[in-house]
Amino acid sequence: MGRLLVPLRRRTALVALLASGLLQACGEDQRVPDWAWLEPSTWEGQVLAETELARWVPRGLDHLPVPARVILYRGGCELCGRHFDALREVPQEGALTLVRVPEPGDEDLASDARSRAPEHEHVELLPLAKGYGVETPTVLLVDATGRITAVRNGS
């Protein structure tokens, strides 16, 4: 029975860390939302680390390498996987960062589209009960100053 307590304590600690991150993201006096709507098309011209996306990434986005191609994806998204296949075939200049958009129940995916991507940095959005409203894949082109110069949705 002692062996079961360690993983349970670790999970409890993880949940506490995530909850504190969500409370910081939402303001301590607000409840954690069940879902969030993201509108990447409105981020063009903004500094990546100052967009609404950054509030849902536990460590923020200011540590990511630039210039970069930042791609929001879902693990089970076949279109995302095809996009990663194409990136493998035709490498792009600059860093590549993948941002996983978690969905309820996708922790048990047998395969993740990310495994098809070329070498990359990786961050995940905080999990929400009902997930995120955002089209995937979404590609953000980020210049050397950290500013988003273009947003592309879909393929």
mmCIF file of C-alpha atoms in Angstrom:
data_model
loop_
_atom_site.group_PDB
_atom_site.id
_atom_site.type_symbol
_atom_site.label_atom_id
_atom_site.label_comp_id
_atom_site.label_asym_id
_atom_site.label_seq_id
_atom_site.Cartn_x
_atom_site.Cartn_y
_atom_site.Cartn_z
ATOM 1 C CA MET A 1 0.000 0.000 0.000
ATOM 2 C CA GLY A 2 2.925 2.364 0.657
ATOM 3 C CA ARG A 3 3.858 2.202 -3.025
ATOM 4 C CA LEU A 4 0.475 3.551 -4.088
ATOM 5 C CA LEU A 5 0.758 6.587 -1.804
ATOM 6 C CA VAL A 6 3.827 8.031 -3.542
ATOM 7 C CA PRO A 7 2.236 8.311 -6.995
ATOM 8 C CA LEU A 8 -0.954 9.661 -5.414
ATOM 9 C CA ARG A 9 1.042 12.322 -3.583
ATOM 10 C CA ARG A 10 2.864 13.237 -6.785
ATOM 11 C CA ARG A 11 -0.437 13.555 -8.643
ATOM 12 C CA THR A 12 -1.870 15.661 -5.831
ATOM 13 C CA ALA A 13 1.195 17.923 -5.966
ATOM 14 C CA LEU A 14 0.865 18.206 -9.752
ATOM 15 C CA VAL A 15 -2.815 19.114 -9.470
ATOM 16 C CA ALA A 16 -1.946 21.734 -6.846
ATOM 17 C CA LEU A 17 0.741 23.223 -9.113
ATOM 18 C CA LEU A 18 -1.614 23.337 -12.084
ATOM 19 C CA ALA A 19 -4.370 24.874 -9.990
ATOM 20 C CA SER A 20 -2.037 27.569 -8.669
ATOM 21 C CA GLY A 21 -0.922 28.313 -12.237
ATOM 22 C CA LEU A 22 -4.525 28.590 -13.361
ATOM 23 C CA LEU A 23 -5.355 30.866 -10.459
ATOM 24 C CA GLN A 24 -2.443 33.103 -11.402
ATOM 25 C CA ALA A 25 -3.561 33.057 -15.040
ATOM 26 C CA CYS A 26 -7.151 33.906 -14.162
ATOM 27 C CA GLY A 27 -6.581 36.182 -11.171
ATOM 28 C CA GLU A 28 -6.799 34.800 -7.645
ATOM 29 C CA ASP A 29 -10.337 36.013 -7.082
ATOM 30 C CA GLN A 30 -11.717 34.270 -10.187
ATOM 31 C CA ARG A 31 -12.704 30.638 -10.678
ATOM 32 C CA VAL A 32 -10.795 28.499 -13.162
ATOM 33 C CA PRO A 33 -12.855 28.361 -16.371
ATOM 34 C CA ASP A 34 -13.996 25.076 -17.922
ATOM 35 C CA TRP A 35 -12.840 26.211 -21.362
ATOM 36 C CA ALA A 36 -11.093 29.063 -23.142
ATOM 37 C CA TRP A 37 -11.541 30.567 -26.599
ATOM 38 C CA LEU A 38 -8.357 31.638 -28.393
ATOM 39 C CA GLU A 39 -8.305 33.923 -31.438
ATOM 40 C CA PRO A 40 -4.818 33.712 -32.964
ATOM 41 C CA SER A 41 -5.836 35.871 -35.931
ATOM 42 C CA THR A 42 -5.886 38.859 -33.546
ATOM 43 C CA TRP A 43 -2.303 38.268 -32.360
ATOM 44 C CA GLU A 44 -0.516 39.431 -35.514
ATOM 45 C CA GLY A 45 1.758 42.352 -34.640
ATOM 46 C CA GLN A 46 1.809 41.484 -30.922
ATOM 47 C CA VAL A 47 4.766 40.152 -28.944
ATOM 48 C CA LEU A 48 4.180 36.409 -28.487
ATOM 49 C CA ALA A 49 4.867 36.494 -24.727
ATOM 50 C CA GLU A 50 2.206 39.212 -24.329
ATOM 51 C CA THR A 51 -0.640 37.441 -26.157
ATOM 52 C CA GLU A 52 -3.581 35.739 -24.465
ATOM 53 C CA LEU A 53 -1.862 32.431 -25.331
ATOM 54 C CA ALA A 54 0.893 33.121 -22.771
ATOM 55 C CA ARG A 55 -1.532 33.147 -19.846
ATOM 56 C CA TRP A 56 -2.343 29.461 -20.468
ATOM 57 C CA VAL A 57 1.291 28.266 -20.591
ATOM 58 C CA PRO A 58 2.588 27.553 -17.050
ATOM 59 C CA ARG A 59 6.084 28.978 -17.637
ATOM 60 C CA GLY A 60 4.958 31.645 -20.085
ATOM 61 C CA LEU A 61 6.383 32.078 -23.563
ATOM 62 C CA ASP A 62 9.208 34.565 -23.038
ATOM 63 C CA HIS A 63 11.831 31.782 -22.743
ATOM 64 C CA LEU A 64 11.246 30.409 -26.258
ATOM 65 C CA PRO A 65 13.906 30.868 -28.949
ATOM 66 C CA VAL A 66 13.261 33.420 -31.715
ATOM 67 C CA PRO A 67 12.938 33.825 -34.632
ATOM 68 C CA ALA A 68 10.564 30.900 -34.679
ATOM 69 C CA ARG A 69 7.642 29.086 -36.160
ATOM 70 C CA VAL A 70 5.216 28.368 -33.293
ATOM 71 C CA ILE A 71 2.532 25.777 -34.037
ATOM 72 C CA LEU A 72 -0.565 25.139 -31.933
ATOM 73 C CA TYR A 73 -1.575 21.497 -32.369
ATOM 74 C CA ARG A 74 -3.715 18.743 -30.874
ATOM 75 C CA GLY A 75 -2.264 15.298 -30.262
ATOM 76 C CA GLY A 76 -4.971 13.479 -32.223
ATOM 77 C CA CYS A 77 -5.123 15.985 -35.100
ATOM 78 C CA GLU A 78 -4.323 14.187 -38.367
ATOM 79 C CA LEU A 79 -4.053 17.508 -40.241
ATOM 80 C CA CYS A 80 -1.429 18.554 -37.661
ATOM 81 C CA GLY A 81 0.454 15.309 -38.294
ATOM 82 C CA ARG A 82 0.442 15.927 -42.067
ATOM 83 C CA HIS A 83 1.704 19.468 -41.452
ATOM 84 C CA PHE A 84 4.589 18.065 -39.367
ATOM 85 C CA ASP A 85 5.357 15.517 -42.114
ATOM 86 C CA ALA A 86 5.668 18.407 -44.592
ATOM 87 C CA LEU A 87 7.990 20.304 -42.227
ATOM 88 C CA ARG A 88 10.204 17.230 -42.043
ATOM 89 C CA GLU A 89 10.407 17.158 -45.852
ATOM 90 C CA VAL A 90 11.082 20.892 -46.289
ATOM 91 C CA PRO A 91 12.901 22.314 -43.256
ATOM 92 C CA GLN A 92 12.212 25.954 -42.393
ATOM 93 C CA GLU A 93 14.562 28.626 -41.061
ATOM 94 C CA GLY A 94 14.465 29.517 -37.369
ATOM 95 C CA ALA A 95 13.411 27.552 -34.325
ATOM 96 C CA LEU A 96 10.314 25.366 -34.187
ATOM 97 C CA THR A 97 8.113 25.359 -31.106
ATOM 98 C CA LEU A 98 5.047 23.145 -30.750
ATOM 99 C CA VAL A 99 2.276 24.169 -28.370
ATOM 100 C CA ARG A 100 0.020 21.246 -27.439
ATOM 101 C CA VAL A 101 -3.645 22.137 -27.028
ATOM 102 C CA PRO A 102 -4.922 19.480 -24.604
ATOM 103 C CA GLU A 103 -8.381 18.016 -24.930
ATOM 104 C CA PRO A 104 -10.297 16.093 -22.293
ATOM 105 C CA GLY A 105 -9.364 12.409 -22.574
ATOM 106 C CA ASP A 106 -6.457 12.807 -25.001
ATOM 107 C CA GLU A 107 -3.871 11.675 -22.423
ATOM 108 C CA ASP A 108 -4.534 8.107 -23.547
ATOM 109 C CA LEU A 109 -3.788 8.632 -27.253
ATOM 110 C CA ALA A 110 -1.889 5.721 -28.737
ATOM 111 C CA SER A 111 0.099 8.107 -30.945
ATOM 112 C CA ASP A 112 0.596 11.834 -30.856
ATOM 113 C CA ALA A 113 0.980 14.012 -33.954
ATOM 114 C CA ARG A 114 4.043 15.537 -32.258
ATOM 115 C CA SER A 115 6.046 12.356 -32.923
ATOM 116 C CA ARG A 116 5.934 13.248 -36.641
ATOM 117 C CA ALA A 117 7.520 16.701 -36.201
ATOM 118 C CA PRO A 118 11.154 17.587 -36.830
ATOM 119 C CA GLU A 119 13.350 18.697 -33.902
ATOM 120 C CA HIS A 120 11.489 21.250 -31.785
ATOM 121 C CA GLU A 121 10.846 22.944 -28.465
ATOM 122 C CA HIS A 122 7.617 21.896 -26.752
ATOM 123 C CA VAL A 123 5.175 23.502 -24.328
ATOM 124 C CA GLU A 124 1.644 22.603 -23.285
ATOM 125 C CA LEU A 125 -1.366 24.690 -22.424
ATOM 126 C CA LEU A 126 -2.876 24.092 -19.009
ATOM 127 C CA PRO A 127 -5.587 21.412 -19.211
ATOM 128 C CA LEU A 128 -9.140 22.714 -18.846
ATOM 129 C CA ALA A 129 -12.209 20.561 -18.168
ATOM 130 C CA LYS A 130 -13.786 21.282 -21.562
ATOM 131 C CA GLY A 131 -10.635 22.260 -23.459
ATOM 132 C CA TYR A 132 -9.880 25.140 -25.799
ATOM 133 C CA GLY A 133 -11.668 26.630 -28.763
ATOM 134 C CA VAL A 134 -8.930 27.147 -31.340
ATOM 135 C CA GLU A 135 -8.324 25.811 -34.843
ATOM 136 C CA THR A 136 -5.352 23.480 -35.242
ATOM 137 C CA PRO A 137 -2.853 23.526 -36.656
ATOM 138 C CA THR A 138 -2.297 27.255 -36.251
ATOM 139 C CA VAL A 139 1.113 28.583 -37.265
ATOM 140 C CA LEU A 140 2.541 31.758 -35.759
ATOM 141 C CA LEU A 141 5.611 33.227 -37.451
ATOM 142 C CA VAL A 142 7.660 35.079 -34.840
ATOM 143 C CA ASP A 143 10.530 37.432 -35.702
ATOM 144 C CA ALA A 144 13.802 37.981 -33.823
ATOM 145 C CA THR A 145 12.143 40.554 -31.526
ATOM 146 C CA GLY A 146 9.455 38.055 -30.441
ATOM 147 C CA ARG A 147 6.734 39.806 -32.469
ATOM 148 C CA ILE A 148 4.211 37.716 -34.436
ATOM 149 C CA THR A 149 4.498 38.677 -38.095
ATOM 150 C CA ALA A 150 1.979 36.236 -39.563
ATOM 151 C CA VAL A 151 -0.765 33.831 -38.463
ATOM 152 C CA ARG A 152 -1.835 30.876 -40.623
ATOM 153 C CA ASN A 153 -4.674 28.492 -39.785
ATOM 154 C CA GLY A 154 -5.446 25.057 -41.158
ATOM 155 C CA SER A 155 -2.888 23.402 -43.415
#
